[in-house]
Amino acid sequence: MKINTTRILLAAAMTAFTTTMASATTLEDVRAAGQLKCGIHEGLAGFAAPDANGKWQGLDVDICRAVASSVFGNSEAVEYIPVTGATRFSALASGEIDMLARTTTWTFSRDTDLKTEFVGVNFYDGQGFMVPASLGISSALELDGTTVCVNTGTTTELNLAEYFRANGMSYEPVPLETGAEAQQQFLSGSCDVFTGDASGLAANRATFPNPDEYVVLPEIISKEPLGPAVRHGDSEWEDIVRWSLNALITAEELGVTSENVEELASSVNKNAEINRLLGTEGDLGAMLGVEADWAKTIIMSVGNYGEVFERHVGVNTPIGLERGVNALWTQGGLLYSPPFR
Amino acid sequence: MPGNQLSQAFVRTGMLDAKQPPAGETGLILWIRKNLLSSWLNIILTVLVAYAALRLALGLWPWFSNSVWQASSLADCRTILAEQGLGPTDGACFAVVTDRWHQLIFGFYPTDLYWRPILAMILFLGGIAPILFFSLPRSLLIFSCLAPFVCFWLLWGGTAWLPLLIVAGLAGGYALTRFVGAVISPTLTGLVTLALLIGFFWFGLMPLVGLMEAGLSLSIRPVASREFGGFMLAATIGLSAIVLSLPLGVLLALARQSDLPLIKWSAIIFIEVVRGVPLIVWLFTAQLLLNYFLPPGTSFDLTLRVIIMVTLFAAAYIAEVIRGGLVALPKGQHEGAVSLGLSYWQSRRLIILPQALKISIPGIVNEFIGLFKDTTLVVFIGLLDPIGVTRAIRATPEWNGVYWELFIFVGLLFYVVCYAMARYSLHLENLLRRDNY
């Protein structure tokens, strides 16, 4: 009996402790801090990189800026926290960052076991192969017996092994710690094949002294849906991040750009969804717990998804990616936002 | 006298001048013969090494001499090289250093505030000079004590009342032990002062800072640790840890030799636990685990956490190096100190430590050099040290694909600092050389 009482008291004390810990929501914490703590890549072409003025730029960085626009109406209210591949999930779980936008692949185990909530996909990537054109290889199925440069400890390494085994081919891996090292080894001819995310391969190839001497093979051997993620268990905050991303996609679908958003918001449009998105009709902002013109602020400061894509990784950048699967669903791609209603 | 004639005939009255050694036994030729060509094996090795060095120099020279120093991107560099009829890899593209040197050195520190870290560095060097060079007047040591607080204020900005009140608190504590302790029991006064100081720093400091700031604002623009980066971050972490770990290491080494079991075993456990785990694990602990233990909402600055961890890590190593020095002292030194009637602290200060530290100098400096280079490990917890900055720079569309130029620059920065430390250590060893035991 005595023991039981003690136990109950202990349990009560612990519950009280955990409740006090969880009392402040992420949104309240972010508002109190005055800026969003956004976990980004320490440096990846097109996704997160500091320019000459030390300002971070990239596809993932713009997601952070979009969320800051929703919460504060100010896309600059972000503290960028570079996190490594090894520390990103712990940084999110421990509250070091409020959200994670670091080219993170949405997988089953990360969603369930690691208690991370992925709010959507901001880039559909996949693993590909690059070879010197002189090898005369045109398909990944001809890679039998080659040496392959691959980064260690990544899903890339596992996908590679699975793909070669499934197709009954052999290969010799050259495991390397960093992308820079892998690129150097590949250029110096230590390996025949360089494998990695297709976006990364394109970015790397663009920097080679002679890009024309290398080809990226057409096969994509894995699905890498990269998306922003938040902590498990705070649905209000999750909603804000999810709909900030969806606002970018919907804006492109509705033809709202950073140039015409001011004009569209000042008049009543025939398309009611534009009005709802920009807050001139309905009260979607209030439902989300932010200002009515939240989506308008996002589009004014970072543009719609298409603009973001073209600015950082599109065909006119050195990375030079086509939209491909990252086009809207109406244009044969995979991007699809639930309706703003 | 007949003897005179004899002596004139056979005995020289003046000394002959020494003759020049034969050609080939002097200067450069002698050095080459003795060091490079003394045996057949050495001749072969010399020729091989000379050949390799020449090949290396000839291979690298064009790359350096064709360097491009002014360009806006790697592609631009390659265009400039192509205009000279050179291939894209025939010349270095040091334009990346010209374009981004400020990020390699200062990270993301606000551009208009670069004078603050520079001034802090000058003050630090000025503050450490009286400690390093004994010929400078001892009164300058006051400046050495104050410099860290000024540096802290310059680097992080914010209100000057925080460092001022810390200094005031410490000075008050010193005065209390010095003047009151002389009248009443020194030990009792020491303990009371310690309790007062802890109470003051724990409870009174921040409210008082707020109060004083409200009365008279002494603020300069605050800069978050997050904006520290590049070589400045390495220097901030490395130099703070070096300055803090030496006194801590001395205390730990003395504690480990103590006769009091509690103190002795605490020191042993601390040293062995800290030494037994890799630095990178402590850094991960600093970044990830501490956040789980601290109450939510307390954001304890990451850079500060790293400085503390690196300091504790270095202190454990320094303690062992100094213990080596303590053990090497002959027992007679201890006994002599006791027989003179010196107290424990007097004997440590006047007899034991000066000798033990002198023996430990090479080991201590070795630790410091290692520690300074170990600061690059923070790249694994997402802080942008020089190596991290090179990675971030490579991620920009302009400079993606630049490797060697950035690494050479970073390597040079580290080399200069580490070599300076090594030279100072040699200077100190020569200065303190006593060949009497």
PDB file of N, CA and C in Angstrom, chain B residues 11-44:
ATOM      1  N   VAL B  11     111.931  28.449 -29.716  1.00  0.00           N
ATOM      2  CA  VAL B  11     110.607  28.756 -29.154  1.00  0.00           C
ATOM      3  C   VAL B  11     109.988  29.969 -29.838  1.00  0.00           C
ATOM      4  N   ARG B  12     108.823  29.797 -30.310  1.00  0.00           N
ATOM      5  CA  ARG B  12     108.065  30.873 -30.932  1.00  0.00           C
ATOM      6  C   ARG B  12     107.536  31.789 -29.848  1.00  0.00           C
ATOM      7  N   THR B  13     107.598  33.076 -30.080  1.00  0.00           N
ATOM      8  CA  THR B  13     107.073  33.984 -29.062  1.00  0.00           C
ATOM      9  C   THR B  13     105.631  34.395 -29.354  1.00  0.00           C
ATOM     10  N   GLY B  14     105.236  34.364 -30.598  1.00  0.00           N
ATOM     11  CA  GLY B  14     103.844  34.757 -30.909  1.00  0.00           C
ATOM     12  C   GLY B  14     103.070  33.579 -31.437  1.00  0.00           C
ATOM     13  N   MET B  15     101.719  33.627 -31.296  1.00  0.00           N
ATOM     14  CA  MET B  15     100.870  32.561 -31.838  1.00  0.00           C
ATOM     15  C   MET B  15     100.652  32.793 -33.328  1.00  0.00           C
ATOM     16  N   LEU B  16     100.625  31.714 -34.079  1.00  0.00           N
ATOM     17  CA  LEU B  16     100.260  31.823 -35.496  1.00  0.00           C
ATOM     18  C   LEU B  16      98.747  31.985 -35.606  1.00  0.00           C
ATOM     19  N   ASP B  17      98.307  32.749 -36.628  1.00  0.00           N
ATOM     20  CA  ASP B  17      96.861  32.813 -36.872  1.00  0.00           C
ATOM     21  C   ASP B  17      96.374  31.455 -37.309  1.00  0.00           C
ATOM     22  N   ALA B  18      95.131  31.122 -36.888  1.00  0.00           N
ATOM     23  CA  ALA B  18      94.563  29.842 -37.318  1.00  0.00           C
ATOM     24  C   ALA B  18      94.391  29.865 -38.831  1.00  0.00           C
ATOM     25  N   LYS B  19      94.708  28.739 -39.471  1.00  0.00           N
ATOM     26  CA  LYS B  19      94.554  28.682 -40.930  1.00  0.00           C
ATOM     27  C   LYS B  19      93.112  28.377 -41.289  1.00  0.00           C
ATOM     28  N   GLN B  20      92.692  28.803 -42.472  1.00  0.00           N
ATOM     29  CA  GLN B  20      91.364  28.422 -42.956  1.00  0.00           C
ATOM     30  C   GLN B  20      91.330  26.913 -43.113  1.00  0.00           C
ATOM     31  N   PRO B  21      90.201  26.272 -42.756  1.00  0.00           N
ATOM     32  CA  PRO B  21      90.112  24.843 -43.039  1.00  0.00           C
ATOM     33  C   PRO B  21      90.197  24.619 -44.542  1.00  0.00           C
ATOM     34  N   PRO B  22      90.678  23.456 -44.971  1.00  0.00           N
ATOM     35  CA  PRO B  22      90.800  23.208 -46.406  1.00  0.00           C
ATOM     36  C   PRO B  22      89.450  23.335 -47.104  1.00  0.00           C
ATOM     37  N   ALA B  23      89.449  23.758 -48.359  1.00  0.00           N
ATOM     38  CA  ALA B  23      88.210  23.845 -49.128  1.00  0.00           C
ATOM     39  C   ALA B  23      87.525  22.489 -49.090  1.00  0.00           C
ATOM     40  N   GLY B  24      86.223  22.463 -48.964  1.00  0.00           N
ATOM     41  CA  GLY B  24      85.526  21.183 -48.865  1.00  0.00           C
ATOM     42  C   GLY B  24      85.305  20.746 -47.436  1.00  0.00           C
ATOM     43  N   GLU B  25      85.934  21.444 -46.469  1.00  0.00           N
ATOM     44  CA  GLU B  25      85.705  21.114 -45.061  1.00  0.00           C
ATOM     45  C   GLU B  25      85.026  22.272 -44.359  1.00  0.00           C
ATOM     46  N   THR B  26      84.379  23.125 -45.115  1.00  0.00           N
ATOM     47  CA  THR B  26      83.813  24.314 -44.484  1.00  0.00           C
ATOM     48  C   THR B  26      82.478  24.671 -45.115  1.00  0.00           C
ATOM     49  N   GLY B  27      81.694  25.429 -44.351  1.00  0.00           N
ATOM     50  CA  GLY B  27      80.465  26.047 -44.857  1.00  0.00           C
ATOM     51  C   GLY B  27      79.511  25.071 -45.504  1.00  0.00           C
ATOM     52  N   LEU B  28      78.936  25.533 -46.583  1.00  0.00           N
ATOM     53  CA  LEU B  28      77.874  24.792 -47.259  1.00  0.00           C
ATOM     54  C   LEU B  28      78.359  23.425 -47.732  1.00  0.00           C
ATOM     55  N   ILE B  29      79.556  23.400 -48.271  1.00  0.00           N
ATOM     56  CA  ILE B  29      80.047  22.140 -48.830  1.00  0.00           C
ATOM     57  C   ILE B  29      80.188  21.090 -47.746  1.00  0.00           C
ATOM     58  N   LEU B  30      80.719  21.521 -46.575  1.00  0.00           N
ATOM     59  CA  LEU B  30      80.852  20.597 -45.458  1.00  0.00           C
ATOM     60  C   LEU B  30      79.482  20.091 -45.041  1.00  0.00           C
ATOM     61  N   TRP B  31      78.542  21.035 -44.948  1.00  0.00           N
ATOM     62  CA  TRP B  31      77.194  20.671 -44.491  1.00  0.00           C
ATOM     63  C   TRP B  31      76.592  19.628 -45.440  1.00  0.00           C
ATOM     64  N   ILE B  32      76.755  19.898 -46.750  1.00  0.00           N
ATOM     65  CA  ILE B  32      76.199  18.956 -47.717  1.00  0.00           C
ATOM     66  C   ILE B  32      76.877  17.595 -47.591  1.00  0.00           C
ATOM     67  N   ARG B  33      78.198  17.616 -47.454  1.00  0.00           N
ATOM     68  CA  ARG B  33      78.917  16.339 -47.374  1.00  0.00           C
ATOM     69  C   ARG B  33      78.539  15.565 -46.129  1.00  0.00           C
ATOM     70  N   LYS B  34      78.424  16.306 -45.009  1.00  0.00           N
ATOM     71  CA  LYS B  34      78.131  15.608 -43.766  1.00  0.00           C
ATOM     72  C   LYS B  34      76.694  15.103 -43.705  1.00  0.00           C
ATOM     73  N   ASN B  35      75.782  15.946 -44.178  1.00  0.00           N
ATOM     74  CA  ASN B  35      74.374  15.620 -43.970  1.00  0.00           C
ATOM     75  C   ASN B  35      73.719  14.890 -45.128  1.00  0.00           C
ATOM     76  N   LEU B  36      74.185  15.129 -46.336  1.00  0.00           N
ATOM     77  CA  LEU B  36      73.486  14.562 -47.493  1.00  0.00           C
ATOM     78  C   LEU B  36      74.258  13.439 -48.171  1.00  0.00           C
ATOM     79  N   LEU B  37      75.583  13.517 -48.096  1.00  0.00           N
ATOM     80  CA  LEU B  37      76.359  12.585 -48.922  1.00  0.00           C
ATOM     81  C   LEU B  37      77.343  11.769 -48.092  1.00  0.00           C
ATOM     82  N   SER B  38      76.965  11.449 -46.839  1.00  0.00           N
ATOM     83  CA  SER B  38      77.967  10.829 -45.972  1.00  0.00           C
ATOM     84  C   SER B  38      78.197   9.353 -46.286  1.00  0.00           C
ATOM     85  N   SER B  39      77.220   8.687 -46.897  1.00  0.00           N
ATOM     86  CA  SER B  39      77.456   7.286 -47.244  1.00  0.00           C
ATOM     87  C   SER B  39      76.721   6.991 -48.556  1.00  0.00           C
ATOM     88  N   TRP B  40      76.951   5.822 -49.101  1.00  0.00           N
ATOM     89  CA  TRP B  40      76.299   5.513 -50.374  1.00  0.00           C
ATOM     90  C   TRP B  40      74.783   5.526 -50.251  1.00  0.00           C
ATOM     91  N   LEU B  41      74.297   4.970 -49.115  1.00  0.00           N
ATOM     92  CA  LEU B  41      72.857   4.946 -48.896  1.00  0.00           C
ATOM     93  C   LEU B  41      72.305   6.371 -48.890  1.00  0.00           C
ATOM     94  N   ASN B  42      73.020   7.281 -48.157  1.00  0.00           N
ATOM     95  CA  ASN B  42      72.553   8.661 -48.079  1.00  0.00           C
ATOM     96  C   ASN B  42      72.608   9.343 -49.435  1.00  0.00           C
ATOM     97  N   ILE B  43      73.621   9.034 -50.217  1.00  0.00           N
ATOM     98  CA  ILE B  43      73.725   9.647 -51.552  1.00  0.00           C
ATOM     99  C   ILE B  43      72.518   9.248 -52.389  1.00  0.00           C
ATOM    100  N   ILE B  44      72.182   7.962 -52.333  1.00  0.00           N
ATOM    101  CA  ILE B  44      71.036   7.499 -53.126  1.00  0.00           C
ATOM    102  C   ILE B  44      69.756   8.177 -52.650  1.00  0.00           C
TER     103      ILE B  44
END
